[in-house]
Coordinates of C-alpha atoms and ligand atoms in Angstrom, one line a residue:
X1 CA 106.6 110.2 118.8
X2 CA 107.6 106.5 121.1
X3 CA 109.6 103.8 120.0
X4 CA 107.6 101.0 121.1
X5 CA 109.9 98.4 122.8
X6 CA 110.3 95.7 119.6
X7 CA 111.4 98.2 117.6
X8 CA 114.4 99.4 119.6
X9 CA 115.6 96.6 120.1
X10 CA 115.5 95.3 116.4
X11 CA 117.6 98.8 115.6
X12 CA 120.6 98.0 119.2
X13 CA 120.0 93.8 118.0
X14 CA 121.1 95.2 113.9
X15 CA 123.5 98.8 115.3
X16 CA 126.0 98.7 113.3
X17 CA 124.0 98.0 109.7
X18 CA 121.8 100.7 110.9
X19 CA 125.3 103.1 112.0
X20 CA 126.8 102.5 108.0
X21 CA 123.5 103.3 106.2
X22 CA 123.2 106.8 108.7
X23 CA 126.5 108.0 108.4
X24 CA 126.0 107.4 104.6
X25 CA 123.1 109.7 104.7
X26 CA 123.3 113.5 103.3
X27 CA 123.0 115.0 106.6
X28 CA 120.2 117.2 105.9
X29 CA 120.4 120.7 106.4
X30 CA 117.2 121.9 107.0
X31 CA 116.6 124.1 110.5
X32 CA 113.9 126.1 109.9
X33 CA 115.5 128.7 108.6
X34 CA 113.6 130.4 105.5
X35 CA 112.3 133.1 105.6
X36 CA 109.8 132.5 102.3
X37 CA 106.5 133.2 101.3
X38 CA 104.0 131.7 99.5
X39 CA 101.1 128.0 100.1
X40 CA 102.5 124.8 99.3
X41 CA 100.2 122.0 98.3
X42 CA 101.2 118.5 98.7
X43 CA 98.9 116.6 96.9
X44 CA 98.8 112.3 98.5
X45 CA 99.2 111.4 101.8
X46 CA 102.2 108.2 101.4
X47 CA 106.1 107.7 101.0
X48 CA 106.6 110.7 99.0
X49 CA 104.2 113.2 100.5
X50 CA 104.6 112.8 104.4
X51 CA 108.6 113.1 103.1
X52 CA 108.9 115.5 102.1
X53 CA 106.4 117.7 104.6
X54 CA 107.9 116.4 107.2
X55 CA 111.2 118.5 105.4
X56 CA 109.6 121.2 104.4
X57 CA 108.3 122.6 107.4
X58 CA 110.9 122.6 108.9
X59 CA 112.5 124.4 106.5
X60 CA 110.2 127.5 105.8
X61 CA 110.4 130.3 109.1
X62 CA 106.3 130.5 109.2
X63 CA 105.1 127.7 106.6
X64 CA 101.9 127.7 104.9
X65 CA 101.0 124.3 103.5
X66 CA 97.6 122.3 102.8
X67 CA 97.3 119.3 101.9
X68 CA 95.8 116.9 100.6
X69 CA 95.3 113.5 101.3
X70 CA 91.9 111.0 101.5
X71 CA 94.3 108.4 103.4
X72 CA 94.4 108.5 107.6
X73 CA 96.6 105.8 107.8
X74 CA 98.5 104.7 104.9
X75 CA 100.9 101.4 104.6
X76 CA 104.3 100.3 104.2
X77 CA 104.1 98.8 101.7
X78 CA 108.0 96.8 100.7
X79 CA 106.5 94.3 104.2
X80 CA 103.0 93.9 101.5
X81 CA 105.7 91.4 100.6
X82 CA 106.8 89.4 104.2
X83 CA 102.7 90.0 104.5
X84 CA 102.9 87.4 101.3
X85 CA 105.6 84.9 102.8
X86 CA 103.9 85.0 105.5
X87 CA 106.5 86.9 107.8
X88 CA 104.9 89.6 108.8
X89 CA 100.8 90.6 109.1
X90 CA 99.1 93.4 107.6
X91 CA 98.6 95.6 111.5
X92 CA 103.4 95.9 110.8
X93 CA 102.1 98.0 107.8
X94 CA 99.3 100.5 108.8
X95 CA 101.0 104.5 109.6
X96 CA 99.0 106.7 110.7
X97 CA 98.6 109.4 109.6
X98 CA 98.1 111.7 111.9
X99 CA 101.4 111.0 113.5
X100 CA 103.5 113.5 111.4
X101 CA 100.5 116.2 109.9
X102 CA 101.8 118.4 112.7
X103 CA 98.1 120.7 113.6
X104 CA 99.3 124.1 111.5
X105 CA 99.1 122.3 107.9
X106 CA 96.1 122.2 106.4
X107 CA 94.9 118.4 106.0
X108 CA 92.3 118.3 103.7
X109 CA 91.3 114.9 103.7
X110 CA 89.7 114.3 99.8
X111 CA 91.1 113.2 96.7
X112 CA 91.9 115.8 93.7
X113 CA 89.8 115.0 90.6
X114 CA 91.2 117.4 88.5
X115 CA 94.6 120.2 88.4
X116 CA 95.1 122.9 86.9
X117 CA 98.0 123.7 86.9
X118 CA 97.6 127.0 84.2
X119 CA 95.6 129.1 87.0
X120 CA 97.4 127.1 89.7
X121 CA 95.2 125.8 91.5
X122 CA 93.7 121.9 92.1
X123 CA 89.2 121.2 92.1
X124 CA 88.9 118.3 95.0
X125 CA 87.4 114.9 94.5
X126 CA 83.7 116.6 95.8
X127 CA 84.0 119.9 94.7
X128 CA 85.9 123.0 95.7
X129 CA 88.9 124.1 94.9
X130 CA 91.8 124.9 96.3
X131 CA 94.7 127.7 95.2
X132 CA 98.2 127.6 95.6
X133 CA 102.0 129.5 94.8
X134 CA 104.0 125.8 94.4
X135 CA 102.9 122.4 94.3
X136 CA 104.2 119.2 94.6
X137 CA 102.3 116.1 93.7
X138 CA 102.6 113.1 95.4
X139 CA 100.5 110.5 93.8
X140 CA 102.3 108.1 93.8
X141 CA 101.2 105.3 90.6
X142 CA 97.7 103.3 90.2
X143 CA 97.2 99.8 89.2
X144 CA 96.0 99.2 86.0
X145 CA 94.2 95.3 85.6
X146 CA 91.5 97.7 83.6
X147 CA 95.1 97.1 81.2
X148 CA 94.6 93.2 80.4
X149 CA 91.2 92.4 78.9
X150 CA 89.3 90.0 80.7
X151 CA 90.9 90.8 84.4
X152 CA 89.0 92.3 87.1
X153 CA 90.7 93.5 90.7
X154 CA 87.7 91.6 91.8
X155 CA 89.7 88.3 90.7
X156 CA 93.1 89.3 92.4
X157 CA 92.3 86.3 96.0
X158 CA 90.1 84.0 93.4
X159 CA 90.4 81.2 90.8
X160 CA 94.6 81.1 91.6
X161 CA 95.3 84.0 90.9
X162 CA 97.5 86.6 93.0
X163 CA 98.7 90.1 92.9
X164 CA 100.4 91.0 95.5
X165 CA 100.2 94.8 94.8
X166 CA 96.7 95.5 95.5
X167 CA 96.3 97.2 98.7
X168 CA 94.0 100.7 98.7
X169 CA 94.8 103.4 100.5
X170 CA 92.2 104.8 101.8
X171 CA 90.5 101.9 102.9
X172 CA 93.2 100.7 104.4
X173 CA 94.0 97.5 103.1
X174 CA 96.2 95.4 101.0
X175 CA 94.1 93.0 99.5
X176 CA 96.9 91.4 97.3
X177 CA 99.7 91.0 100.0
X178 CA 97.3 88.8 102.9
X179 CA 95.3 87.1 99.8
X180 CA 99.2 85.7 98.7
X181 CA 99.8 83.9 101.9
X182 CA 96.8 82.4 101.6
X183 CA 97.9 81.0 98.0
X184 CA 101.8 80.8 99.2
X185 CA 99.2 77.4 101.4
X186 CA 96.9 76.7 98.6
X187 CA 99.5 76.2 96.1
X188 CA 101.8 74.2 99.3
X189 CA 98.9 72.0 98.9
X190 CA 98.2 71.2 95.7
X191 CA 101.3 70.2 95.0
X192 CA 101.1 67.6 97.5
X193 CA 99.6 65.6 95.1
X194 CA 99.6 66.8 92.1
X195 CA 102.6 69.3 90.3
X196 CA 101.9 72.8 89.5
X197 CA 101.8 74.8 87.0
X198 CA 103.0 78.5 87.9
X199 CA 103.0 81.4 86.0
X200 CA 104.3 85.4 87.2
X201 CA 103.8 88.0 85.3
X202 CA 105.9 91.5 84.0
X203 CA 104.3 94.7 82.1
X204 CA 107.4 96.0 80.5
X205 CA 106.6 99.5 81.4
X206 CA 107.6 101.2 84.6
X207 CA 106.0 99.6 88.0
X208 CA 106.8 99.8 91.2
X209 CA 109.2 97.8 93.2
X210 CA 109.6 96.2 90.1
X211 CA 111.7 93.9 92.1
X212 CA 108.8 92.6 93.9
X213 CA 107.7 89.9 90.5
X214 CA 110.7 88.6 90.9
X215 CA 110.9 88.1 94.8
X216 CA 107.4 86.6 94.6
X217 CA 108.9 84.2 92.9
X218 CA 112.0 83.4 94.7
X219 CA 110.1 83.2 97.9
X220 CA 107.3 80.9 96.5
X221 CA 109.5 78.4 95.3
X222 CA 111.6 78.7 98.4
X223 CA 108.5 78.2 100.1
X224 CA 107.9 74.5 98.8
X225 CA 111.2 73.5 98.8
X226 CA 111.1 73.5 101.8
X227 CA 108.5 71.6 102.0
X228 CA 110.1 69.0 99.7
X229 CA 108.4 69.8 96.7
X230 CA 108.0 71.1 93.9
X231 CA 106.2 73.0 90.7
X232 CA 106.3 73.9 87.3
X233 CA 107.0 77.6 87.1
X234 CA 107.2 80.0 84.1
X235 CA 108.4 83.7 84.8
X236 CA 106.3 85.6 81.7
X237 CA 108.6 89.4 81.6
X238 CA 107.3 92.1 79.2
X239 CA 111.4 93.4 79.5
X240 CA 113.7 91.4 77.2
X241 CA 117.2 90.9 80.6
X242 CA 116.3 89.2 84.1
X243 CA 117.6 93.1 84.9
X244 CA 119.3 96.5 83.3
X245 CA 122.3 96.0 85.3
X246 CA 123.7 93.5 83.1
X247 CA 126.1 91.8 87.4
X248 CA 122.1 91.3 88.8
X249 CA 120.9 90.1 86.4
X250 CA 123.8 87.1 86.0
X251 CA 123.3 87.0 89.7
X252 CA 119.6 86.0 89.3
X253 CA 120.1 83.8 86.6
X254 CA 122.0 82.1 89.1
X255 CA 119.6 82.2 91.9
X256 CA 116.7 81.1 89.4
X257 CA 118.8 77.9 88.9
X258 CA 119.4 76.9 92.6
X259 CA 115.6 76.1 91.8
X260 CA 116.2 74.0 89.4
X261 CA 111.8 74.4 87.9
X262 CA 112.0 78.6 86.7
X263 CA 111.9 78.8 83.2
X264 CA 112.2 82.5 81.9
X265 CA 110.1 84.1 78.6
X266 CA 112.0 87.4 77.8
X267 CA 109.1 90.0 75.7
X268 CA 106.1 88.6 76.3
X269 CA 103.1 91.0 77.3
X270 CA 100.2 89.8 79.0
X271 CA 97.1 91.1 77.2
X272 CA 94.5 88.6 78.0
X273 CA 93.1 86.0 81.1
X274 CA 90.9 83.3 80.4
X275 CA 90.1 84.0 84.8
X276 CA 87.6 80.7 85.0
X277 CA 89.1 78.8 82.2
X278 CA 93.4 79.4 84.0
X279 CA 94.3 79.9 80.7
X280 CA 96.5 84.0 79.9
X281 CA 97.9 84.7 76.7
X282 CA 101.0 86.7 75.8
X283 CA 102.1 88.7 72.6
X284 CA 106.1 88.0 72.0
X285 CA 106.8 90.4 70.2
X286 CA 110.6 89.7 68.7
X287 CA 113.0 90.3 66.0
X288 CA 113.6 87.6 63.4
X289 CA 116.3 87.4 61.0
X290 CA 116.1 85.6 57.8
X291 CA 118.7 85.3 54.8
X292 CA 117.8 86.6 51.6
X293 CA 119.8 84.5 49.6
X294 CA 117.9 86.6 46.3
X295 CA 119.7 89.8 47.5
X296 CA 122.8 88.2 49.0
X297 CA 121.3 90.6 52.5
X298 CA 120.5 89.1 56.4
X299 CA 116.6 90.7 57.0
X300 CA 115.3 91.5 60.1
X301 CA 111.2 91.4 60.8
X302 CA 109.9 92.6 63.7
X303 CA 107.6 89.1 64.1
X304 CA 104.1 89.2 67.2
X305 CA 103.2 85.8 68.0
X306 CA 99.9 85.0 70.5
X307 CA 100.8 82.6 73.2
X308 CA 98.8 81.2 75.6
X309 CA 99.4 79.9 78.1
X310 CA 97.7 77.5 80.7
X311 CA 97.9 77.5 84.4
X312 CA 97.5 76.2 88.5
X313 CA 98.6 79.7 89.8
X314 CA 99.0 83.1 88.6
X315 CA 100.7 85.7 90.0
X316 CA 99.7 88.9 87.5
X317 CA 102.0 91.8 88.0
X318 CA 99.5 94.6 85.9
X319 CA 101.0 98.0 84.2
X320 CA 101.0 101.1 86.7
X321 CA 99.6 104.4 85.9
X322 CA 99.3 108.0 87.7
X323 CA 96.0 108.5 88.7
X324 CA 93.5 109.7 86.3
X325 CA 92.8 113.0 87.4
X326 CA 96.4 113.2 87.2
X327 CA 96.6 111.6 83.3
X328 CA 93.6 113.9 82.3
X329 CA 96.0 116.6 82.8
X330 CA 99.4 118.7 81.5
X331 CA 101.4 117.4 83.9
X332 CA 102.0 114.3 82.5
X333 CA 105.7 113.9 80.2
X334 CA 104.0 112.0 76.6
X335 CA 105.0 109.0 77.9
X336 CA 102.4 109.7 80.7
X337 CA 104.3 109.9 84.1
X338 CA 104.2 112.9 86.0
X339 CA 106.5 115.4 83.6
X340 CA 109.4 117.3 86.1
X341 CA 113.4 117.0 84.9
X342 CA 115.1 113.7 85.9
X343 CA 117.9 115.6 87.8
X344 CA 115.4 118.9 89.5
X345 CA 112.8 117.2 90.1
X346 CA 111.2 120.8 88.6
X347 CA 108.6 120.0 86.1
X348 CA 109.5 121.0 82.7
X349 CA 106.0 123.6 82.1
X350 CA 105.3 124.6 85.1
X351 CA 108.1 125.8 87.1
X352 CA 105.9 126.0 90.5
X353 CA 105.0 122.8 90.3
X354 CA 107.4 119.4 91.8
X355 CA 106.9 115.9 91.9
X356 CA 108.2 112.7 94.0
X357 CA 108.1 109.3 94.4
X358 CA 107.1 106.6 92.1
X359 CA 104.5 109.1 89.9
X360 CA 107.9 110.9 88.6
X361 CA 108.3 110.6 84.5
X362 CA 111.8 109.7 85.1
X363 CA 114.8 107.5 84.2
X364 CA 114.4 104.6 87.1
X365 CA 113.7 105.0 90.7
X366 CA 110.2 104.2 92.0
X367 CA 111.3 103.2 95.6
X368 CA 111.0 104.3 98.5
X369 CA 115.3 104.3 98.5
X370 CA 114.5 106.2 95.9
X371 CA 111.2 108.6 97.7
X372 CA 114.1 109.0 100.6
X373 CA 116.3 110.9 98.1
X374 CA 114.6 112.9 95.8
X375 CA 113.6 114.5 100.1
X376 CA 116.4 116.6 101.0
X377 CA 116.5 117.3 96.9
X378 CA 112.8 118.4 96.1
X379 CA 113.0 120.7 99.6
X380 CA 116.0 122.5 99.3
X381 CA 115.2 123.2 95.6
X382 CA 111.6 124.9 95.7
X383 CA 113.0 126.8 98.5
X384 CA 115.5 128.6 96.1
X385 CA 112.8 128.7 93.5
X386 CA 110.4 130.3 96.3
X387 CA 113.1 132.7 96.5
X388 CA 113.3 133.7 92.4
X389 CA 115.3 131.2 92.3
X390 CA 117.3 128.6 90.0
X391 CA 117.2 125.1 91.5
X392 CA 120.0 123.7 91.7
X393 CA 119.9 119.4 93.8
X394 CA 120.3 117.3 91.2
X395 CA 119.0 113.9 92.1
X396 CA 121.0 111.0 90.7
X397 CA 118.9 108.6 90.6
X398 CA 120.2 105.9 93.1
X399 CA 116.8 103.7 94.0
X400 CA 117.6 100.2 95.3
X401 CA 116.1 96.6 94.8
X402 CA 116.1 94.9 97.3
X403 CA 116.2 91.1 95.4
X404 CA 114.3 88.7 98.4
X405 CA 115.9 84.4 96.6
X406 CA 115.0 82.5 100.1
X407 CA 113.7 82.4 102.7
X408 CA 116.6 84.7 104.7
X409 CA 118.7 85.6 101.6
X410 CA 118.0 89.4 100.0
X411 CA 120.0 90.5 96.6
X412 CA 120.7 94.6 97.6
X413 CA 120.7 95.6 94.1
X414 CA 121.5 99.7 94.7
X415 CA 122.4 101.4 91.6
X416 CA 121.9 105.4 90.5
X417 CA 121.0 107.0 87.3
X418 CA 125.1 106.4 86.3
X419 CA 124.9 102.2 87.9
X420 CA 125.5 100.7 90.8
X421 CA 125.4 102.4 93.6
X422 CA 126.1 100.4 97.4
X423 CA 125.7 102.5 99.8
X424 CA 128.8 100.3 102.3
X425 CA 131.1 100.9 99.2
X426 CA 133.2 97.7 99.1
X427 CA 129.4 95.9 99.2
X428 CA 129.2 93.6 95.8
X429 CA 125.6 94.2 95.0
X430 CA 125.2 91.0 92.8
X431 CA 125.8 88.5 96.1
X432 CA 122.2 87.9 98.5
X433 CA 122.4 87.8 102.4
X434 CA 121.1 87.0 105.3
X435 CA 122.8 90.1 106.9
X436 CA 120.5 92.4 104.2
X437 CA 117.0 90.1 104.9
X438 CA 117.6 90.9 108.7
X439 CA 118.3 94.3 107.5
X440 CA 115.5 94.8 105.3
X441 CA 112.6 92.3 108.0
X442 CA 113.4 93.8 110.7
X443 CA 115.2 97.6 110.8
X444 CA 113.8 98.9 107.4
X445 CA 110.3 99.4 109.3
X446 CA 112.0 101.6 112.3
X447 CA 113.3 103.3 110.4
X448 CA 110.9 104.2 107.7
X449 CA 108.6 105.7 111.1
X450 CA 111.4 107.2 113.3
X451 CA 113.1 108.9 110.8
X452 CA 112.2 108.7 106.8
X453 CA 109.0 109.8 107.2
X454 CA 109.4 112.8 109.8
X455 CA 112.5 113.6 107.4
X456 CA 115.6 112.9 109.2
X457 CA 117.0 110.0 107.1
Ligands
LIG501 C1 105.1 95.2 97.3 C2 105.6 96.0 96.9 C3 106.9 95.4 98.4 C4 108.2 97.1 97.7 N1 108.8 96.7 98.2 C5 110.0 98.3 98.5 C6 110.8 98.1 99.0 O1 111.1 97.2 99.3 N2 111.9 99.5 98.6 C7 111.4 100.3 97.7 O2 112.2 101.7 98.5 N3 110.6 100.0 97.8 C8 109.3 99.9 98.3 N4 108.0 100.0 97.0 C9 107.7 100.7 97.1 C10 107.4 101.6 97.5 O3 106.6 101.5 98.5 C11 107.0 103.2 96.7 O4 108.4 102.7 96.1 C12 106.8 104.6 97.8 O5 106.0 103.6 98.6 C13 106.3 104.7 96.7 O6 105.4 106.3 97.4 P1 104.5 107.1 96.9 O7 104.5 108.2 97.9 O8 105.1 107.8 95.8 O9 103.5 106.8 96.5 P2 102.4 105.7 97.4 O10 102.9 105.7 98.8 O11 102.4 105.2 97.2 O12 101.6 106.9 97.8 C14 100.8 107.6 96.9 C15 99.4 109.2 97.8 O13 98.8 109.6 96.8 C16 97.6 109.6 97.6 N5 96.2 109.8 96.5 C17 96.2 109.4 94.8 N6 95.8 109.9 93.8 C18 95.7 111.7 94.8 C19 94.5 112.4 94.4 N7 94.4 111.9 93.1 N8 94.6 112.7 95.2 C20 95.1 112.4 96.8 N9 95.6 111.6 96.5 C21 95.6 111.1 96.1 C22 97.3 108.2 97.7 O14 96.0 108.0 98.4 C23 98.3 108.2 98.3 O15 98.2 108.3 99.6 C24 107.6 97.7 97.2 C25 106.2 98.4 97.0 C26 105.0 97.7 96.9 C27 103.3 97.6 96.1

């Protein structure tokens, strides 16, 4: 695959950063040296599936791999934020899967309709049964708009509602991001005559790129600020803080103050929407402490209040889950995610099954950055199992959240199961910097396309 002149210039221009990132990567020890046999089935056609395919294919001498993925193209999803903010176009997001799927790999362009792990097989939507010896599940997550009463996917882009997450891999659209740019402009126009009430939501359950709701909040506030305008921004989150790492949460509280019109409301769960009436109903769950004088003790009471909020504009983030076909199988754990070990990525019940990417039921890391780190661990462990050995390699929980705090600045929060884990050791993770903005906007996509997807990095 050749590097375009535009991409090459970006890489050269930022080469010191790139060099640091590349040097910090775990060198891949994959040299098609593994003389193992067995059919490997990969389910999915996004970041994780392609990264896994590239690495496993290169590791095995005579690979026998089938991939089931309905989508000819997949989207560079981190760019959806930049499309919404007007910094990238939809075309910038498109990646052709055929560029990464070698000719000797069987590609079934369909979706898995049912998983039958007891039988080592899956059945496609077209009714074809596909057997495997080993399976890598890389289906990602789906948006569950159905979990919010009164909201349909078709409502996104109407009545002041947007959602940067809305995309359709099979059709190759990123409707949410494209609509959101219009939403930014409409908000700006209306803010010229009347202060608008803008509500942002976030569920308390795991979502991919958990920082995206706040990225959109700050970029939208900055978009108005640049034009000398403001709005009444209300962030309703199901979580108890802005970020699970205290230093990052504190930095984000500071960021919110720079806009002076943002209020955060914690432990609020979006229940339903009145789309036409522009009203959102949340459940606010909290504990109330009262002192009982008769018993001389403090009593804690769990309270759930219904809170109805009117808005002019709404950025809604739905709960997310694995695709329903997977939810219906016994590959899922009690929390509704692929039941894999958080270190080895091997399925806890079916030892010939592994997971990569967002679908994995592990404590953190529904990001492309995590999927990149899953790749080499998964490959080594799969090959160990193919050799009849125990998986030894351990994923450390690495994930990355490039929080856009304003146009031109990103706070690069990198962490693992233990805590903060900056790639550049001397770099703090709670300081918004222009360098990270330039890196994210200009370098990451070429790195993703030319290094990460082919499994070199
Ligand atoms: C708005 C936004 C911003 C983001 N920002 C960042 C960021 O800044 N940094 C970062 O690291 N990450 C970011 N991410 C997250 C990142 O894009 C995902 O974590 C990554 O794409 C996960 O890869 P995946 O392979 O698990 O899932 P996906 O890339 O979503 O791929 C899933 C694939 O599975 C296929 N599939 C689904 N069901 C089936 C089935 N039944 N049968 C067969 N195939 C199926 C789909 O068609 C798709 O091809 C962002 C995501 C979004 C949406």
